[in-house]
Tab-separated table of C-alpha atoms in Angstrom:
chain	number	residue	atom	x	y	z
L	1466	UNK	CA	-6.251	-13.196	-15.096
L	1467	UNK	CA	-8.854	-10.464	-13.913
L	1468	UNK	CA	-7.754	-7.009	-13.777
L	1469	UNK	CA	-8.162	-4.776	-10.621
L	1470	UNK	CA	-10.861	-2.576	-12.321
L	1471	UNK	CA	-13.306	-5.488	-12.910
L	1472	UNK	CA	-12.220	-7.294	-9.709
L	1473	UNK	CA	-13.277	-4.229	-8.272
L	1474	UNK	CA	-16.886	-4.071	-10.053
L	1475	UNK	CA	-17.456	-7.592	-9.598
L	1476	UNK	CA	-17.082	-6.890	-5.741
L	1477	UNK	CA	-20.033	-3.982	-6.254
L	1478	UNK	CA	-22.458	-6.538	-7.007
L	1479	UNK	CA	-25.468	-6.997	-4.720
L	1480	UNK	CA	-28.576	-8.976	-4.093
L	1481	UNK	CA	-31.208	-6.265	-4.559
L	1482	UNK	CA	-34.196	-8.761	-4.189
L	1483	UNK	CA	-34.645	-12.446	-4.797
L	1484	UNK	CA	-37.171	-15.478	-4.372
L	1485	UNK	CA	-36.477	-18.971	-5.244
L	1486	UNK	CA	-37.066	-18.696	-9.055
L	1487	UNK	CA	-35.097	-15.051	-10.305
L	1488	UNK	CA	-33.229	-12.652	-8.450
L	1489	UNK	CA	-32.976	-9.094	-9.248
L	1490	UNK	CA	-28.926	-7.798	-9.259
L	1491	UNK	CA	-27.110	-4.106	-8.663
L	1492	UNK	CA	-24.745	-3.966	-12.033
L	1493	UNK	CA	-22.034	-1.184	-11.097
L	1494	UNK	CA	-21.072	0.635	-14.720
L	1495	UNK	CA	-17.687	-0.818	-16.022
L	1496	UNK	CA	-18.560	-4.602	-15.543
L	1497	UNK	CA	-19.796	-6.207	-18.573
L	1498	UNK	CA	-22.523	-8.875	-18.289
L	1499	UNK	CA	-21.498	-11.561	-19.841
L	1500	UNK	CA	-18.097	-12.546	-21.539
L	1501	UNK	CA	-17.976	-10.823	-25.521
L	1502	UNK	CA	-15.309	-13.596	-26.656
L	1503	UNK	CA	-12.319	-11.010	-26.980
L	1504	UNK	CA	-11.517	-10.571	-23.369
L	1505	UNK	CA	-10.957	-12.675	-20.441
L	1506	UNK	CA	-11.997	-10.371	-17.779
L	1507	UNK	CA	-14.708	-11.283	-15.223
L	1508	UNK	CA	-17.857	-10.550	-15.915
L	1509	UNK	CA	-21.675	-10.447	-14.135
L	1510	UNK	CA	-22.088	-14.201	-15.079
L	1511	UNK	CA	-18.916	-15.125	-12.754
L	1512	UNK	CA	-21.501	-13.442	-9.865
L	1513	UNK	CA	-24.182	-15.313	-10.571
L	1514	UNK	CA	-22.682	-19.006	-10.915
L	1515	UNK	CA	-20.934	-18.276	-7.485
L	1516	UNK	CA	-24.015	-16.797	-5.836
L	1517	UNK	CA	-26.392	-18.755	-7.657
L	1518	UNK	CA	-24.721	-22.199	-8.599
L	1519	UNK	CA	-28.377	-23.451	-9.414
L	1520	UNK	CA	-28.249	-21.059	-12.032
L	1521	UNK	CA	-24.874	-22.257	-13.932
L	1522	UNK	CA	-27.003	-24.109	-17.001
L	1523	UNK	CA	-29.672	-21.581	-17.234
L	1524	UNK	CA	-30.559	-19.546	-20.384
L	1525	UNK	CA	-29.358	-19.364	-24.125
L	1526	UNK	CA	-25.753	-19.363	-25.183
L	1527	UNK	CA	-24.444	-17.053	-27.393
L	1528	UNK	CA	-22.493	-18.028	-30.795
L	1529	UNK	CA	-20.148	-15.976	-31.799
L	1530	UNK	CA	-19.552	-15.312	-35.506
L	1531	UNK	CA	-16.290	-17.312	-35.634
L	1532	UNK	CA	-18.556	-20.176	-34.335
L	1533	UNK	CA	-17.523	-20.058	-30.547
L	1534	UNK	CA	-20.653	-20.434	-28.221
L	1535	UNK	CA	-20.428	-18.321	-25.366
L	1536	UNK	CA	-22.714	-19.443	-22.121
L	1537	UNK	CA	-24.669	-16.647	-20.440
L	1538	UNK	CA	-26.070	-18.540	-17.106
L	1539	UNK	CA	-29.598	-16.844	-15.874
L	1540	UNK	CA	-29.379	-13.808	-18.039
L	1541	UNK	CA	-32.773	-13.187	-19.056
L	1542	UNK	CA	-31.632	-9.451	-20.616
L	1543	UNK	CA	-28.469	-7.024	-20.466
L	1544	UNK	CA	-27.272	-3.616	-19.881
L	1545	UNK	CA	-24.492	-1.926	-21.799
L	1546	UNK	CA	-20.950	-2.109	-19.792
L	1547	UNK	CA	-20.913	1.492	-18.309
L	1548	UNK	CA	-24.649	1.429	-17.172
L	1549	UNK	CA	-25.224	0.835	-13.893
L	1550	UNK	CA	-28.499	-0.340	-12.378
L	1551	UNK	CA	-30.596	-3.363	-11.358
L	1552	UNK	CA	-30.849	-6.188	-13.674
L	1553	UNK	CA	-32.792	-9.224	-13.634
L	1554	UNK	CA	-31.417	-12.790	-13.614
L	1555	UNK	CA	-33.116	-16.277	-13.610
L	1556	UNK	CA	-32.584	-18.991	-11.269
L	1557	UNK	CA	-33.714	-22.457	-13.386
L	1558	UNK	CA	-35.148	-22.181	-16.854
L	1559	UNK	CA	-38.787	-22.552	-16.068
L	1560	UNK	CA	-38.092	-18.713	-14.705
L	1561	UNK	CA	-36.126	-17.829	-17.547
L	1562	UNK	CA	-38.650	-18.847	-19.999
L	1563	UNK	CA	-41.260	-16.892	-18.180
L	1564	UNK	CA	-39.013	-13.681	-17.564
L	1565	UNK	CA	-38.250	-14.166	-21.352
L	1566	UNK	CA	-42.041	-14.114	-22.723
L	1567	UNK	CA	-42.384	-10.987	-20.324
L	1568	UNK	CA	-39.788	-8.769	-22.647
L	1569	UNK	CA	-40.722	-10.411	-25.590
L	1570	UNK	CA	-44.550	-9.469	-24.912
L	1571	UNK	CA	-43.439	-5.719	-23.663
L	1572	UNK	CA	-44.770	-6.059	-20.462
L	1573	UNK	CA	-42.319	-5.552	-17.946
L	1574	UNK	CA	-41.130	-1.799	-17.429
L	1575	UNK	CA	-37.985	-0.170	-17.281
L	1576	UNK	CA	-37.466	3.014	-16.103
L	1577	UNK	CA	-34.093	4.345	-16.291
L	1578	UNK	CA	-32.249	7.835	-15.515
L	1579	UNK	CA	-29.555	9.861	-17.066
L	1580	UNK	CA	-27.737	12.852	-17.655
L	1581	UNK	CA	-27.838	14.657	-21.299
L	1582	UNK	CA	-25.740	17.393	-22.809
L	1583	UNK	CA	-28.180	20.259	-23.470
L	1584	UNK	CA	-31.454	21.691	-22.495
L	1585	UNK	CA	-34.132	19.584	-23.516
L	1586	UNK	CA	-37.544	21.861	-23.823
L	1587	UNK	CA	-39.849	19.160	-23.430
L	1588	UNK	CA	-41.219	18.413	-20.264
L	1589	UNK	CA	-42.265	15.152	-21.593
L	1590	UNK	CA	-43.016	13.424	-24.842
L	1591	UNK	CA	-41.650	9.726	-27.020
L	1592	UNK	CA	-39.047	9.472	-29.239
L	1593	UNK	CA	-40.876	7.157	-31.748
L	1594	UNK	CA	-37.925	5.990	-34.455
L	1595	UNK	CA	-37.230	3.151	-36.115
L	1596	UNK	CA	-33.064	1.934	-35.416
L	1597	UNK	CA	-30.963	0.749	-37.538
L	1598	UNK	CA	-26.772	0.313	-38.193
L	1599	UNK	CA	-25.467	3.231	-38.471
L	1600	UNK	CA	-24.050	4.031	-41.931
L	1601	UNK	CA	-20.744	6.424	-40.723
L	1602	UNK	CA	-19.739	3.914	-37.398
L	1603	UNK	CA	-20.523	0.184	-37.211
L	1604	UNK	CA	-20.862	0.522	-33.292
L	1605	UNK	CA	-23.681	2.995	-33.162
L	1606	UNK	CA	-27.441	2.462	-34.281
L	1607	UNK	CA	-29.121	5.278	-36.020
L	1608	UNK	CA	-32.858	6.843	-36.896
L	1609	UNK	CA	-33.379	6.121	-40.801
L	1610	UNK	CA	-31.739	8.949	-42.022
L	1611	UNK	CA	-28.532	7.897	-40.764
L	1612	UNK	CA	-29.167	4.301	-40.547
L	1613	UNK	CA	-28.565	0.981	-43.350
L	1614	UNK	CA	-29.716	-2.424	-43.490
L	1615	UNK	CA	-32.804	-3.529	-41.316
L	1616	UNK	CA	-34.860	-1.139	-39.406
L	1617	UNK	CA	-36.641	-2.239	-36.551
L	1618	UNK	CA	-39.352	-0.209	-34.309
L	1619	UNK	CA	-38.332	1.716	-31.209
L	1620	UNK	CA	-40.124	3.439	-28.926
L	1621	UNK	CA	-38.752	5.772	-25.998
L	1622	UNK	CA	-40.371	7.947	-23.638
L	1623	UNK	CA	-39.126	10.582	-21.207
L	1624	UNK	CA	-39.610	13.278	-18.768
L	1625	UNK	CA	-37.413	15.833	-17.719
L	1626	UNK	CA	-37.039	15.951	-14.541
L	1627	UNK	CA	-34.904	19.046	-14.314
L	1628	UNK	CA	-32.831	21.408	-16.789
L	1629	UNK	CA	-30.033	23.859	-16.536
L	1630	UNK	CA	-28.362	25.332	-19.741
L	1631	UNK	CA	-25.682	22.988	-20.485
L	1632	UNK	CA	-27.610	19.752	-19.162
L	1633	UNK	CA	-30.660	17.853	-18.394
L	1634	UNK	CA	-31.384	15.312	-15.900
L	1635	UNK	CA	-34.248	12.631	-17.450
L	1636	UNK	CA	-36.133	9.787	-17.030
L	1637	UNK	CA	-36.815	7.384	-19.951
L	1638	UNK	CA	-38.723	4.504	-20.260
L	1639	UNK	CA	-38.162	2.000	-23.313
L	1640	UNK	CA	-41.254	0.477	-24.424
L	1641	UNK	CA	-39.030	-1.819	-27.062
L	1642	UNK	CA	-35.644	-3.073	-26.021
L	1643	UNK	CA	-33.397	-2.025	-28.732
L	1644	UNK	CA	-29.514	-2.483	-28.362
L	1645	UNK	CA	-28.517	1.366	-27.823
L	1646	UNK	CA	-32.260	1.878	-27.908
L	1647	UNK	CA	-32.096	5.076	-25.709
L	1648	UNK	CA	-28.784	6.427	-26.430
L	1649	UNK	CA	-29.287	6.263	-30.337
L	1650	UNK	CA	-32.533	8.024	-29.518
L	1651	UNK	CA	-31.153	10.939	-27.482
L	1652	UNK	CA	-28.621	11.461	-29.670
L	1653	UNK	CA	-31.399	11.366	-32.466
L	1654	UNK	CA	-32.852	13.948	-31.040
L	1655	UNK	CA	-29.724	16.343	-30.099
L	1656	UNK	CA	-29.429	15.650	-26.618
L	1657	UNK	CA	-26.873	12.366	-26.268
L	1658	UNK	CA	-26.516	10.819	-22.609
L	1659	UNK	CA	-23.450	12.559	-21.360
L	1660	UNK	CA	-20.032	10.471	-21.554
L	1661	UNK	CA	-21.249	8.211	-24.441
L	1662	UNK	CA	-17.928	7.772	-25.964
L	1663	UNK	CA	-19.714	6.658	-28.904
L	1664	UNK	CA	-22.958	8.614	-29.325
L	1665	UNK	CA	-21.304	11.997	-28.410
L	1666	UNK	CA	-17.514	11.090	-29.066
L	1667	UNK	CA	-16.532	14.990	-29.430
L	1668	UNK	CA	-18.097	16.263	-26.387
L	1669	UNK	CA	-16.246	16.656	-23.366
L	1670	UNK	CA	-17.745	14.280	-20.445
L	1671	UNK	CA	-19.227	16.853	-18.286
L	1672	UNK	CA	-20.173	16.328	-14.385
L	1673	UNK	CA	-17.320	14.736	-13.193
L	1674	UNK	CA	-18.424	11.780	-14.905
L	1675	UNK	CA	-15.884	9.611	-16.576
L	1676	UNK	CA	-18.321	6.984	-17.957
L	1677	UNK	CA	-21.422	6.736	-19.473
L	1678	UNK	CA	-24.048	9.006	-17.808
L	1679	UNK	CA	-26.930	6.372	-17.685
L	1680	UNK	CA	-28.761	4.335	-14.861
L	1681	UNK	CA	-31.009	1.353	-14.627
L	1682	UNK	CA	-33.337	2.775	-11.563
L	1683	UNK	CA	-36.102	0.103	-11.968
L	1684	UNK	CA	-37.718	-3.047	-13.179
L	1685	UNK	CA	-41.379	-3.912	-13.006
L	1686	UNK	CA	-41.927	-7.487	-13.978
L	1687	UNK	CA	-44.601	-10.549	-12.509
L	1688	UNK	CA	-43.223	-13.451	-10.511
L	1689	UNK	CA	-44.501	-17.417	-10.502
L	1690	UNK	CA	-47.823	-16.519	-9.072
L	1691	UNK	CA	-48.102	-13.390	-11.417
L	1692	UNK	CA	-47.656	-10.945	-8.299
L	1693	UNK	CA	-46.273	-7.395	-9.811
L	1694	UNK	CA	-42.763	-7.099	-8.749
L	1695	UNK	CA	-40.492	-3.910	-8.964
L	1696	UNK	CA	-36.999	-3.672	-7.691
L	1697	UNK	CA	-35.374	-0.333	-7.274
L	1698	UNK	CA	-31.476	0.257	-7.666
L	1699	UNK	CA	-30.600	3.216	-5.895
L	1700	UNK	CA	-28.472	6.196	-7.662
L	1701	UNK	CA	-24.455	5.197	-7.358
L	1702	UNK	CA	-21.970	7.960	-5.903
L	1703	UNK	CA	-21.133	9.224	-9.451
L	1704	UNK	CA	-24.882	9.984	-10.102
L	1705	UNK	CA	-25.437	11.049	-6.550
L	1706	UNK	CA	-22.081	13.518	-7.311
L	1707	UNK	CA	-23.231	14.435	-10.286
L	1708	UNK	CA	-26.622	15.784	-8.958
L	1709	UNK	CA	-24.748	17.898	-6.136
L	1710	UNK	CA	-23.045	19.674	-9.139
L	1711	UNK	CA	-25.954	20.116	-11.574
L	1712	UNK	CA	-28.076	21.832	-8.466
L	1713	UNK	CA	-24.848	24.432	-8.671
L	1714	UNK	CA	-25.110	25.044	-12.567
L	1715	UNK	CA	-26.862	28.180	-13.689
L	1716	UNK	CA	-30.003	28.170	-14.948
């Protein structure tokens, strides 16, 4: 049975943009994309096999390490559950192979923005380091010094947009697509996204927010005739909040 909370998100899902091969979604934060084996809430795939039936054998499953294959129909690539933003899904597998080779080859572009504990004094520059599993907490992924096992490039970069004393609103683009990729990075370099209950677990959550501070605002990627696409997803009401009480913070 589906709880109210991600009934509720599943109802903030919208069509942001579409043609007849991929459509490009509005994730609200607290809605996970696709089922993780453990729970049996709904998730973004339930959206797009009702929207877009077309789509219900699309894509790669998932195997699970007790040997359970999960399905994932049309997702081409994911956001973390408490990120909100636009998110691309495929409607037949020609499209999904296509959208597919685009990540792979780094050439779409994601921007994303998001709220971070501290005052960064850059007003741009990359966070260039390699990831890793975190050697202290099996859910995070850590910069060498912290990290174990495998380490695998990642590249951020960011601007600030603005800064006050306690926080920073920025925008980062990921040139590599690293799971945690930007919010191992920002906590790599002292400045975790605000509300990451597991990059910044002993800070307060600051701004009225109550999940994680971070916000798909764009995708750039080619359609079937290689035409440049990019789909915006507008700032939610806790971002749009959150901004009314940041302009209010000293400097």
């Amino acid at each position: 049975m589906e709880s109210g909370k991600d009934a509720s998100a599943l109802k903030e899902v919208r069509v942001l943009w579409e043609d007849r091969d991929s459509a490009a979604l509005f994730k609200p934060p607290g809605l996970m994309v696709h089922p993780d084996g453990k729970s049996t809430e709904k998730t973004l795939c339930d959206f797009v096999v009702s929207r877009f039936p077309e789509a219900k054998d699309v894509g790669e499953s998932l195997t699970l390490s007790d040997g359970r294959v999960v399905a994932r129909p049309g997702i081409v690539h994911r956001l973390d559950r408490e990120t909100s933003g636009v998110i691309l899904i495929a409607k037949n597998q020609s499209a999904f192979l296509k959208l597919k080779k685009q990540f792979q080859g780094r050439t779409t572009r994601k921007i994303y923005n998001a709220f971070v504990y501290g005052r960064v004094g850059k007003e741009a520059g990359s966070i260039n380091l390699p990831l890793g599993r975190s050697k202290g907490d099996f859910r995070q992924y850590a910069a060498p010094a912290r990290a174990r096992g495998e380490m695998r490039e990642a590249l951020t970069y960011f601007t600030r947009l603005e800064a006050k004393k306690d926080f920073s609103f920025l925008e980062l683009i990921p040139k590599t697509g690293r799971t945690h990729q930007i919010r191992a990075h920002l906590k790599a370099i002292q400045h975790p996204v605000v509300c990451d209950r597991v990059y910044a677990k002993t800070k307060p959550c600051g701004l009225n927010f109550n999940r994680l501070a971070l916000h798909a605002r764009s995708i750039t990627f080619k359609d079937r005739e290689g035409k440049e696409v990019t789909v915006e997803a507008p700032l939610p009401p806790d971002f749009i909040e959150a901004k009314k009480i940041f302009d209010r913070l000293p400097e």
